[in-house]
Amino acid sequence: MTKIKLCGLSRKEDIKAANALAPDFIGFVFAEKSKRRVTHIEAVELKAELKPEIKAVGVFVNADINEVSSLLNLGVIDIAQLHGDEDDEYINKLKLVTDRPIIKAFTVKSTADVLNAEKSSADCVLLDAGKGDGKSFDWSLIQGISRPYFLAGGLDTDNAVRAVRELRPYAVDVSSGIETDGVKDRNKMAEFVSAVRKEGNL
C-alpha cells in the first residue's frame, strides 16, 4: 500500500490531528525561508506529542551536516529530507555521522532529473515540482523509474488518488493540499488520508 506523509506540521493541533489519522510520516520544515518553518525547540515539543509509530521527517535546505545529524541522533526527527543542492558527497558525509535514513528531493523537469534520482546514494528519493507552489509536474517523466520514491508537488485528495492508481509510488507527500488559508485543515487531512488508503486497498 502507498504510504502517506503529511508535511509542514507546525502546531500541536496539527500533531493531534495526525495522531488520530496515523499517517506513516509527518514532516517538520527547518528551512529558513519556509512559512511552515519550525525551530529546533518547537520540533522537540511537537515530537514529544507525536505517536512513536509515526516517523518524523526533517526537511532541510543546504543545512550544515552537524545540524542535520544532531537532530537525527537526538531523535528529534527519524529521517532527514534534503531539499537543496546536497550532492552524493554531502549525503555520504552525513551517513558517516548518523545511521538514520536520508531522503533526497529532486525537482523533475526532464528525464535527466529522473536519471539523477535513480543514481542518488540516498536511502530514498522524493520527486517534486520544485517550487513549493502547489503545482504538480509531468508524471509521464517518471513512468519508468525503478527505485521506490515519494511523490510530491501539488498533491491534493483528487490527484493523489489518481497518482496512487496510475503510478503506485512508495509514498505520497502533501502539504499545501491539506491547508486552508495557509494553515493545516483537519478535515482536509482526514479526506486525503482516507482517499489514498481507499485507493491503495483496491
Short mmCIF file of C-alpha atoms in Angstrom, two decimals:
data_model
loop_
_atom_site.label_atom_id
_atom_site.label_comp_id
_atom_site.label_asym_id
_atom_site.label_seq_id
_atom_site.Cartn_x
_atom_site.Cartn_y
_atom_site.Cartn_z
CA MET A 1 0.00 0.00 0.00
CA THR A 2 1.20 3.52 -0.78
CA LYS A 3 2.42 5.26 2.35
CA ILE A 4 1.35 8.76 3.38
CA LYS A 5 3.40 11.77 4.52
CA LEU A 6 1.69 14.88 5.87
CA CYS A 7 4.31 17.63 5.66
CA GLY A 8 4.74 21.06 7.18
CA LEU A 9 3.13 20.41 10.54
CA SER A 10 3.88 23.24 12.94
CA ARG A 11 1.23 23.33 15.68
CA LYS A 12 0.19 20.97 18.45
CA GLU A 13 -3.28 20.72 16.91
CA ASP A 14 -1.63 19.51 13.68
CA ILE A 15 0.07 16.73 15.64
CA LYS A 16 -3.17 15.85 17.39
CA ALA A 17 -4.90 15.50 14.03
CA ALA A 18 -2.03 13.41 12.66
CA ASN A 19 -2.10 11.11 15.68
CA ALA A 20 -5.79 10.43 15.02
CA LEU A 21 -5.18 9.73 11.31
CA ALA A 22 -1.95 7.74 11.76
CA PRO A 23 -0.08 8.59 8.55
CA ASP A 24 3.23 6.80 8.05
CA PHE A 25 5.24 10.02 8.15
CA ILE A 26 4.86 13.67 9.13
CA GLY A 27 7.23 16.47 8.20
CA PHE A 28 8.86 19.28 10.16
CA VAL A 29 10.30 22.01 7.92
CA PHE A 30 13.54 23.58 9.16
CA ALA A 31 14.27 25.60 6.00
CA GLU A 32 14.81 29.25 6.92
CA LYS A 33 12.62 30.76 4.21
CA SER A 34 9.62 28.48 4.62
CA LYS A 35 6.38 29.86 6.06
CA ARG A 36 5.96 26.43 7.70
CA ARG A 37 9.34 26.56 9.43
CA VAL A 38 9.68 25.28 12.98
CA THR A 39 12.60 25.87 15.32
CA HIS A 40 14.55 23.04 16.90
CA ILE A 41 12.82 23.67 20.23
CA GLU A 42 9.37 23.65 18.61
CA ALA A 43 10.24 20.38 16.86
CA VAL A 44 11.26 18.79 20.17
CA GLU A 45 7.93 19.82 21.71
CA LEU A 46 5.91 18.61 18.72
CA LYS A 47 7.78 15.29 18.50
CA ALA A 48 7.03 14.66 22.17
CA GLU A 49 3.31 14.81 21.29
CA LEU A 50 3.64 12.54 18.23
CA LYS A 51 2.74 8.86 18.42
CA PRO A 52 6.01 6.88 18.22
CA GLU A 53 4.83 4.72 15.32
CA ILE A 54 4.59 7.83 13.09
CA LYS A 55 8.00 8.75 11.71
CA ALA A 56 9.03 12.40 11.83
CA VAL A 57 10.89 13.68 8.77
CA GLY A 58 13.01 16.82 9.00
CA VAL A 59 13.08 18.93 5.83
CA PHE A 60 16.31 20.85 5.22
CA VAL A 61 17.72 23.12 2.50
CA ASN A 62 21.52 23.25 2.36
CA ALA A 63 21.80 22.88 6.14
CA ASP A 64 25.03 22.23 7.99
CA ILE A 65 25.65 18.49 8.32
CA ASN A 66 26.10 18.87 12.08
CA GLU A 67 22.63 20.41 12.42
CA VAL A 68 21.01 17.57 10.48
CA SER A 69 22.91 14.77 12.22
CA SER A 70 22.29 16.27 15.66
CA LEU A 71 18.51 16.34 15.17
CA LEU A 72 18.62 12.79 13.83
CA ASN A 73 20.84 11.34 16.54
CA LEU A 74 18.91 13.05 19.33
CA GLY A 75 15.69 11.53 18.00
CA VAL A 76 14.01 14.87 17.31
CA ILE A 77 13.49 13.53 13.79
CA ASP A 78 13.70 9.99 12.47
CA ILE A 79 14.55 10.75 8.83
CA ALA A 80 16.26 13.64 7.03
CA GLN A 81 14.83 15.02 3.78
CA LEU A 82 17.26 17.14 1.79
CA HIS A 83 15.71 19.75 -0.49
CA GLY A 84 18.67 21.88 -1.54
CA ASP A 85 21.84 21.37 -3.57
CA GLU A 86 23.06 18.49 -1.42
CA ASP A 87 25.00 16.03 -3.59
CA ASP A 88 26.21 12.47 -3.02
CA GLU A 89 29.33 13.78 -1.27
CA TYR A 90 27.13 15.58 1.27
CA ILE A 91 24.88 12.52 1.67
CA ASN A 92 27.83 10.20 2.18
CA LYS A 93 29.36 12.53 4.80
CA LEU A 94 26.02 12.60 6.59
CA LYS A 95 25.89 8.82 6.55
CA LEU A 96 29.24 8.72 8.36
CA VAL A 97 27.76 10.53 11.37
CA THR A 98 24.28 9.02 11.54
CA ASP A 99 22.65 5.73 10.68
CA ARG A 100 19.19 7.26 10.18
CA PRO A 101 17.55 7.19 6.72
CA ILE A 102 18.09 10.01 4.24
CA ILE A 103 15.64 11.16 1.56
CA LYS A 104 16.94 13.35 -1.27
CA ALA A 105 14.45 15.52 -3.13
CA PHE A 106 14.73 16.04 -6.88
CA THR A 107 12.94 18.63 -8.97
CA VAL A 108 11.62 16.80 -12.04
CA LYS A 109 11.63 18.80 -15.26
CA SER A 110 13.19 16.25 -17.62
CA THR A 111 14.19 12.61 -17.89
CA ALA A 112 17.73 13.67 -16.90
CA ASP A 113 16.39 14.67 -13.48
CA VAL A 114 14.83 11.22 -13.12
CA LEU A 115 18.14 9.56 -14.05
CA ASN A 116 19.91 11.63 -11.39
CA ALA A 117 17.35 10.49 -8.83
CA GLU A 118 17.87 6.88 -9.87
CA LYS A 119 21.62 7.18 -9.13
CA SER A 120 21.38 9.01 -5.81
CA SER A 121 23.12 7.44 -2.83
CA ALA A 122 20.24 8.50 -0.56
CA ASP A 123 18.14 5.77 1.02
CA CYS A 124 15.08 7.05 -0.81
CA VAL A 125 14.25 9.85 -3.22
CA LEU A 126 11.43 12.36 -3.41
CA LEU A 127 10.23 13.61 -6.77
CA ASP A 128 8.82 17.12 -6.74
CA ALA A 129 7.75 20.02 -8.92
CA GLY A 130 10.31 22.08 -7.04
CA LYS A 131 8.79 25.45 -6.28
CA GLY A 132 6.51 24.61 -3.38
CA ASP A 133 3.75 26.46 -5.19
CA GLY A 134 1.16 23.71 -5.06
CA LYS A 135 1.63 22.60 -8.66
CA SER A 136 2.43 19.12 -9.91
CA PHE A 137 4.91 18.09 -12.61
CA ASP A 138 4.55 15.90 -15.70
CA TRP A 139 4.15 12.43 -14.23
CA SER A 140 4.83 10.78 -17.58
CA LEU A 141 8.53 11.56 -16.98
CA ILE A 142 8.68 9.08 -14.09
CA GLN A 143 6.77 6.14 -15.55
CA GLY A 144 9.96 4.11 -15.94
CA ILE A 145 11.70 4.84 -12.63
CA SER A 146 12.87 1.65 -10.97
CA ARG A 147 13.53 2.71 -7.36
CA PRO A 148 10.89 3.50 -4.72
CA TYR A 149 10.05 7.18 -4.37
CA PHE A 150 7.98 9.73 -2.52
CA LEU A 151 5.72 11.67 -4.90
CA ALA A 152 5.26 15.34 -4.04
CA GLY A 153 4.31 18.56 -5.76
CA GLY A 154 0.80 19.93 -5.85
CA LEU A 155 -0.92 16.88 -4.46
CA ASP A 156 -4.44 17.08 -3.09
CA THR A 157 -7.12 14.50 -2.40
CA ASP A 158 -8.18 14.19 -6.04
CA ASN A 159 -4.88 13.94 -7.86
CA ALA A 160 -3.24 11.86 -5.12
CA VAL A 161 -5.86 9.18 -5.73
CA ARG A 162 -5.02 9.30 -9.45
CA ALA A 163 -1.30 9.11 -8.64
CA VAL A 164 -1.74 6.03 -6.49
CA ARG A 165 -3.86 4.39 -9.18
CA GLU A 166 -1.52 5.18 -12.07
CA LEU A 167 1.96 5.28 -10.53
CA ARG A 168 1.85 3.25 -7.31
CA PRO A 169 4.54 5.37 -5.63
CA TYR A 170 6.15 4.24 -2.39
CA ALA A 171 4.59 7.27 -0.69
CA VAL A 172 2.63 10.43 -1.42
CA ASP A 173 3.70 13.67 0.26
CA VAL A 174 1.23 16.51 0.79
CA SER A 175 1.47 19.94 2.39
CA SER A 176 -0.46 22.83 0.82
CA GLY A 177 -3.13 20.40 -0.40
CA ILE A 178 -4.27 19.86 3.19
CA GLU A 179 -4.35 23.54 4.13
CA THR A 180 -6.94 26.29 4.24
CA ASP A 181 -5.55 29.83 4.13
CA GLY A 182 -2.04 28.51 4.78
CA VAL A 183 -2.98 26.54 7.89
CA LYS A 184 -3.34 22.77 8.19
CA ASP A 185 -7.02 21.80 7.93
CA ARG A 186 -8.03 18.76 9.98
CA ASN A 187 -10.89 17.90 7.60
CA LYS A 188 -8.68 18.09 4.51
CA MET A 189 -6.06 15.97 6.27
CA ALA A 190 -8.70 13.33 7.02
CA GLU A 191 -10.09 13.39 3.48
CA PHE A 192 -6.62 12.98 1.97
CA VAL A 193 -5.63 10.06 4.19
CA SER A 194 -8.97 8.30 3.71
CA ALA A 195 -8.94 8.67 -0.08
CA VAL A 196 -5.36 7.46 -0.51
CA ARG A 197 -5.90 4.47 1.74
CA LYS A 198 -9.11 3.54 -0.04
CA GLU A 199 -7.39 3.66 -3.45
CA GLY A 200 -4.37 1.83 -2.12
CA ASN A 201 -6.53 -1.06 -0.98
CA LEU A 202 -8.19 -1.56 -4.37
#
